[in-house]
CSV table of N, CA and C in Angstrom, one decimal:
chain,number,residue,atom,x,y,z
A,1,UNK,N,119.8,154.4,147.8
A,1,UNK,CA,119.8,154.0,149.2
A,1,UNK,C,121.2,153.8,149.7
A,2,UNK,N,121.3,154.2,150.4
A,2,UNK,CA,123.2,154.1,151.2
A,2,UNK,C,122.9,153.0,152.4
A,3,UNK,N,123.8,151.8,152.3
A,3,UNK,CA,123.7,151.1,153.1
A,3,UNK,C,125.0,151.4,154.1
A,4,UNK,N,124.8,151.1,155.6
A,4,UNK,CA,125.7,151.4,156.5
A,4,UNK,C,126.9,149.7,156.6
A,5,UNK,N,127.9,149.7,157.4
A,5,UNK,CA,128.7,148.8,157.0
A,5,UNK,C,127.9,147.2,157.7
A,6,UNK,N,127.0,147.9,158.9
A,6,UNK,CA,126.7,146.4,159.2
A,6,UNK,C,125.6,145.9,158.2
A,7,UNK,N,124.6,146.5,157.3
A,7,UNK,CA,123.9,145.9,156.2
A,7,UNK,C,124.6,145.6,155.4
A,8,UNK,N,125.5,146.0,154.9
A,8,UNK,CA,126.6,145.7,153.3
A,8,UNK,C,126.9,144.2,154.0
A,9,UNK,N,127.3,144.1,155.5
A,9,UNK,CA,127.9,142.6,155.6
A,9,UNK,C,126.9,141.7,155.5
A,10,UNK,N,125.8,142.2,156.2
A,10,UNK,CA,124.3,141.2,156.4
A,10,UNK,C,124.3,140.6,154.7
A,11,UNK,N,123.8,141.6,153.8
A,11,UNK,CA,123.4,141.3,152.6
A,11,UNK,C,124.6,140.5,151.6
A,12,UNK,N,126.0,140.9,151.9
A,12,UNK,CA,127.1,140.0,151.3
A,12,UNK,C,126.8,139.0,151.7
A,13,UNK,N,126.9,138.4,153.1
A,13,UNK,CA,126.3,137.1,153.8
A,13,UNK,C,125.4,136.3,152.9
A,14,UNK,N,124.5,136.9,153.1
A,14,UNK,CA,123.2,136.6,152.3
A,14,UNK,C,123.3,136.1,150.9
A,15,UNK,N,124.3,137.1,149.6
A,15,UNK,CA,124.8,137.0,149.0
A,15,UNK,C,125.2,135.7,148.1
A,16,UNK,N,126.3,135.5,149.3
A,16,UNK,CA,126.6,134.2,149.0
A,16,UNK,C,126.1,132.9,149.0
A,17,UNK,N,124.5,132.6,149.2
A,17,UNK,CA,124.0,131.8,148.8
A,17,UNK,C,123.0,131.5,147.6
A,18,UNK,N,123.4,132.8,147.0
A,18,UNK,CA,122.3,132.8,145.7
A,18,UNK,C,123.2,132.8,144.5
A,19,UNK,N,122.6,132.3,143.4
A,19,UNK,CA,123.0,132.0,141.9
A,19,UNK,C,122.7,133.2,141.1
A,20,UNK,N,123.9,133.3,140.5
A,20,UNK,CA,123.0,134.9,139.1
A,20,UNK,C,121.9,134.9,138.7
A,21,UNK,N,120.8,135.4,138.8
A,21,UNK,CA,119.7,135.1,138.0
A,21,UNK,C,119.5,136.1,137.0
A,22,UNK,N,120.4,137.2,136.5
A,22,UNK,CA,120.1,138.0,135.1
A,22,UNK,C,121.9,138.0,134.8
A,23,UNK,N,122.2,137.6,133.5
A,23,UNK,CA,122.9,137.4,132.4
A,23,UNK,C,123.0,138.5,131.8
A,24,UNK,N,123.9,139.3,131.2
A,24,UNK,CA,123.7,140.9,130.1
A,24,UNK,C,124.8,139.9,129.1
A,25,UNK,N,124.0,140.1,128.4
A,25,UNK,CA,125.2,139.9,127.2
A,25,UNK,C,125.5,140.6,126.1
A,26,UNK,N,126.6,141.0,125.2
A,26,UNK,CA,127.3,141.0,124.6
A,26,UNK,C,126.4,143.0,124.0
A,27,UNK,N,125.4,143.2,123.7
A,27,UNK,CA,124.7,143.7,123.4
A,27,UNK,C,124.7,145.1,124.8
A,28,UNK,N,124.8,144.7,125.7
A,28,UNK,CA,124.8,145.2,126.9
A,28,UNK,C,123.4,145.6,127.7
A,29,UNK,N,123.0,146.4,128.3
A,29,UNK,CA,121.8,146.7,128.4
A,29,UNK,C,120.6,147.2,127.3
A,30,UNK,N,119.8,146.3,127.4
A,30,UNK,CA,119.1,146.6,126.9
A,30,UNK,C,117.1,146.7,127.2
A,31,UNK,N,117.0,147.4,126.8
A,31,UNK,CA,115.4,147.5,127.7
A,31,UNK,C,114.6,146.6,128.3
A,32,UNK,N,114.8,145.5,127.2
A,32,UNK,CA,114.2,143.8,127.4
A,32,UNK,C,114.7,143.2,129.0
A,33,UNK,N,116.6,143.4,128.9
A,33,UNK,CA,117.0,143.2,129.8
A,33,UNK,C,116.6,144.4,131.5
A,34,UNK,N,116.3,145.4,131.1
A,34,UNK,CA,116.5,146.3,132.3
A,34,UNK,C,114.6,145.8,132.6
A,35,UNK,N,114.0,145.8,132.2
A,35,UNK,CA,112.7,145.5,132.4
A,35,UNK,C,112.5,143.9,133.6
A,36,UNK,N,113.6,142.9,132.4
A,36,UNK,CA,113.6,141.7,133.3
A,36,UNK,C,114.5,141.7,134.6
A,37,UNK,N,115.7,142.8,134.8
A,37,UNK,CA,116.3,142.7,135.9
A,37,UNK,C,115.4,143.6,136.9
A,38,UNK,N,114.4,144.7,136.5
A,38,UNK,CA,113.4,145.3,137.7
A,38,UNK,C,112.6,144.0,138.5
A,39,UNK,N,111.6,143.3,137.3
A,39,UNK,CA,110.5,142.1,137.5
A,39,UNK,C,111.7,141.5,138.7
A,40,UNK,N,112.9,140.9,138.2
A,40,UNK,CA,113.8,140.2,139.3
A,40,UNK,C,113.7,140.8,140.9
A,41,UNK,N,114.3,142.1,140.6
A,41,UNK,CA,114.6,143.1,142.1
A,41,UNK,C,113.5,143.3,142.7
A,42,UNK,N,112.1,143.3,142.1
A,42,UNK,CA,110.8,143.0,142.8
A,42,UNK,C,110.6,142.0,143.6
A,43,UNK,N,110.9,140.7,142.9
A,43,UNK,CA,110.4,139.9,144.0
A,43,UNK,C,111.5,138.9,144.5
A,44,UNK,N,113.1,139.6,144.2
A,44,UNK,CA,114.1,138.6,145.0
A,44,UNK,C,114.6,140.1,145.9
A,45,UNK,N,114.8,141.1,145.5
A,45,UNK,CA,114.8,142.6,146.4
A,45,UNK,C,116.9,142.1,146.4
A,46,UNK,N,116.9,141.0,146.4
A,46,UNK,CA,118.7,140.7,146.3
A,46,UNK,C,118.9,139.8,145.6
A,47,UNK,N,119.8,140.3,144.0
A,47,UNK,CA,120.5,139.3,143.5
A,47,UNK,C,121.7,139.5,142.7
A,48,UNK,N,121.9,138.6,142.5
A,48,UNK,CA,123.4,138.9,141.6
A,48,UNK,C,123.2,138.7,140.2
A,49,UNK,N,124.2,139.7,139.6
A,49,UNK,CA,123.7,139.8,137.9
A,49,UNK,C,125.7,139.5,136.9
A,50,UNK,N,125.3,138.4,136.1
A,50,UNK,CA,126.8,139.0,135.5
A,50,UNK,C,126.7,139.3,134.3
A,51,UNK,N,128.0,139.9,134.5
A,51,UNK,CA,128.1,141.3,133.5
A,51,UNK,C,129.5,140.5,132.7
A,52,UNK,N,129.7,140.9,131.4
A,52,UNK,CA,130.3,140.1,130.2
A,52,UNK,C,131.9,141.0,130.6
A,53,UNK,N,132.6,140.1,130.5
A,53,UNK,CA,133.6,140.5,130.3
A,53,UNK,C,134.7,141.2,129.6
A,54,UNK,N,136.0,141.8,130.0
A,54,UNK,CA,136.9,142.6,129.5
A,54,UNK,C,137.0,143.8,130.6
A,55,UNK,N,137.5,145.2,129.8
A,55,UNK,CA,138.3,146.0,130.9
A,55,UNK,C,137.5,146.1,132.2
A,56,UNK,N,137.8,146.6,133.0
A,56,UNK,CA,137.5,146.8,134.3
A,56,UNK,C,136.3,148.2,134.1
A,57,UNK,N,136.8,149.3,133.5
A,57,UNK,CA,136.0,150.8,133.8
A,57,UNK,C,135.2,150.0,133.0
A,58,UNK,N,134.8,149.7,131.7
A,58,UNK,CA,133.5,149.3,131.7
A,58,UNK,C,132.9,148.3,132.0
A,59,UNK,N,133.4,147.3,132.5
A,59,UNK,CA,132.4,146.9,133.6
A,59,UNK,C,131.9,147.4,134.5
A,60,UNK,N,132.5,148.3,135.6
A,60,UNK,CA,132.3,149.4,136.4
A,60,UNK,C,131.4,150.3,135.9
A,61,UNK,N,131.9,150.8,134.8
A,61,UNK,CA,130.7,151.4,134.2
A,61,UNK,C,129.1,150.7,134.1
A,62,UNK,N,129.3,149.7,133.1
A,62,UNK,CA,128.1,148.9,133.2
A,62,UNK,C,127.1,149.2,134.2
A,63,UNK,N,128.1,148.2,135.0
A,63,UNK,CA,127.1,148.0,137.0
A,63,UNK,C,126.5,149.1,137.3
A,64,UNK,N,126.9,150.5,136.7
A,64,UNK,CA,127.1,151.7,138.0
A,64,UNK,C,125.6,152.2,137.3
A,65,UNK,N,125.7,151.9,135.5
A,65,UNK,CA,124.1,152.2,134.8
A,65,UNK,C,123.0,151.3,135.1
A,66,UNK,N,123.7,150.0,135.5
A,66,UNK,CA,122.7,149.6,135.6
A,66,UNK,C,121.6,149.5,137.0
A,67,UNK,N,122.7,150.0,137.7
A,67,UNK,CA,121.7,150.0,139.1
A,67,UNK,C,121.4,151.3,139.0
A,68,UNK,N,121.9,152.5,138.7
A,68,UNK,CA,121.4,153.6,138.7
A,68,UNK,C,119.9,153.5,137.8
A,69,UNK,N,120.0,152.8,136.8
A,69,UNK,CA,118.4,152.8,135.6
A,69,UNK,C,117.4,151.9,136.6
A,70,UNK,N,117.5,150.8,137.4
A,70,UNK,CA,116.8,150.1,138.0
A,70,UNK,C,116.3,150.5,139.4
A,71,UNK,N,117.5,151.4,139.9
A,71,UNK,CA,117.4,152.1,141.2
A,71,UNK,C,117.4,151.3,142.4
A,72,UNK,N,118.8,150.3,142.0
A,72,UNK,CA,119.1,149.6,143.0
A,72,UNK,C,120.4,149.9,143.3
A,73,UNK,N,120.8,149.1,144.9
A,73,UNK,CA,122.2,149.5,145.5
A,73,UNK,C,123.2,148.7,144.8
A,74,UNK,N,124.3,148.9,144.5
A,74,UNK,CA,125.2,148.0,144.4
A,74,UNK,C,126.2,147.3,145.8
A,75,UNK,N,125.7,146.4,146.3
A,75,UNK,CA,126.4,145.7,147.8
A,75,UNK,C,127.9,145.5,147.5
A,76,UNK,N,128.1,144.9,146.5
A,76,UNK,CA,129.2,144.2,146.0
A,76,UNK,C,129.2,143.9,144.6
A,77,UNK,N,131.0,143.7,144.4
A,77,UNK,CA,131.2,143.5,143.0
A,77,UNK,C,132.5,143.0,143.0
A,78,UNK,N,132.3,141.1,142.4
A,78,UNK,CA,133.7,140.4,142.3
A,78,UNK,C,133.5,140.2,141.0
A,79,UNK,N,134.8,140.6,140.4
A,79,UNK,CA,135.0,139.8,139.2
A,79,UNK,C,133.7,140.7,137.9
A,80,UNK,N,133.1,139.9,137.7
A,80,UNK,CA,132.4,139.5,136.4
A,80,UNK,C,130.8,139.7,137.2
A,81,UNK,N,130.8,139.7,138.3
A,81,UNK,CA,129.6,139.3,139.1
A,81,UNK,C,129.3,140.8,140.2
A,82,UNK,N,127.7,141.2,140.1
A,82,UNK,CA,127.5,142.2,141.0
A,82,UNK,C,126.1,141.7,141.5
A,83,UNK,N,126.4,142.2,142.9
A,83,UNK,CA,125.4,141.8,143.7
A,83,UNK,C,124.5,143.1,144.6
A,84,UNK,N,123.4,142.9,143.9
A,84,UNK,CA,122.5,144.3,143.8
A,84,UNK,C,121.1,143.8,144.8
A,85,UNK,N,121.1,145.3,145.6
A,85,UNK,CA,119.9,145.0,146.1
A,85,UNK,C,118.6,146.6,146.3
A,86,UNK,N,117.8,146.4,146.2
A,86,UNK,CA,116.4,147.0,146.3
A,86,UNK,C,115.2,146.9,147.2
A,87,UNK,N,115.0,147.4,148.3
A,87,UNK,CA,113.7,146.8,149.0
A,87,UNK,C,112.8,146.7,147.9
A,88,UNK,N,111.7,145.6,148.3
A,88,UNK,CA,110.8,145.8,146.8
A,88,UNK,C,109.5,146.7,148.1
A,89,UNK,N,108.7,147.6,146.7
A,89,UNK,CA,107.5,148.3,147.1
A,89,UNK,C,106.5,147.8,147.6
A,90,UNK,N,106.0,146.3,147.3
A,90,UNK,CA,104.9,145.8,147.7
A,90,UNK,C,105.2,144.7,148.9
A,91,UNK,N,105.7,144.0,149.1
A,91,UNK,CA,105.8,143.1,150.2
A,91,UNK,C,107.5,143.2,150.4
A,92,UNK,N,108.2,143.9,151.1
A,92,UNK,CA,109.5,143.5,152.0
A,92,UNK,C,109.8,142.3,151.8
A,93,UNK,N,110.8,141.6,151.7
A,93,UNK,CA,111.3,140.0,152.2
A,93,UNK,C,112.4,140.2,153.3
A,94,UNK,N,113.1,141.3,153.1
A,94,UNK,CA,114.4,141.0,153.5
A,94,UNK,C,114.7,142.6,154.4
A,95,UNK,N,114.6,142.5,155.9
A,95,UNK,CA,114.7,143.0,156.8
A,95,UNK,C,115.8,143.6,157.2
A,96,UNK,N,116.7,144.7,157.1
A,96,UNK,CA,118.1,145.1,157.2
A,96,UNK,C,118.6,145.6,158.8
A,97,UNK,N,119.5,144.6,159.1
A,97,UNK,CA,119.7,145.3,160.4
A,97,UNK,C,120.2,147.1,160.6
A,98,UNK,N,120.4,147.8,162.2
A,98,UNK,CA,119.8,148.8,162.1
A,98,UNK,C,122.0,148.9,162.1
């Protein structure tokens, strides 16, 4: 999904008041984890995930498989922290301006 520049700010907004709620560690993705970050993007449709640290390309890398395997957007990415979003299929929460 390609978001245009006034949703990327809506949802950064938004963003900023939520806590990581999926951890990858050390091990990197793993199916346990890709399963638990879908169940997440279902029913938060936006959250932030951190990703373990060191170089930059694979972090970048990381993020780029992991939303691509989940089939979510990536809004944003500071640091150690990405902030991914998904309409969910069954009930909408979060309305994107036009």
């Amino acid at each position: 999904m390609k978001l245009n520049n006034n949703q990327s700010k809506f949802l950064r907004k938004k963003g900023q008041q939520i806590k990581p709620v999926v951890w990858i560690g050390q091990a990197g993705l793993s199916a346990a984890v890709l399963r638990e970050l879908d169940l997440a993007l279902e029913h938060h449709e936006l959250l932030k995930v951190k990703v373990p640290g060191g170089d930059r390309e694979s972090r970048d890398q990381l993020i780029a498989d992991m939303s691509k395997q989940c089939g979510a957007t990536l809004v944003h990415r500071i640091g150690n922290v990405a902030l991914l979003y998904r309409p969910s299929e069954k009930l909408p929460r979060i309305l994107l301006p036009s």
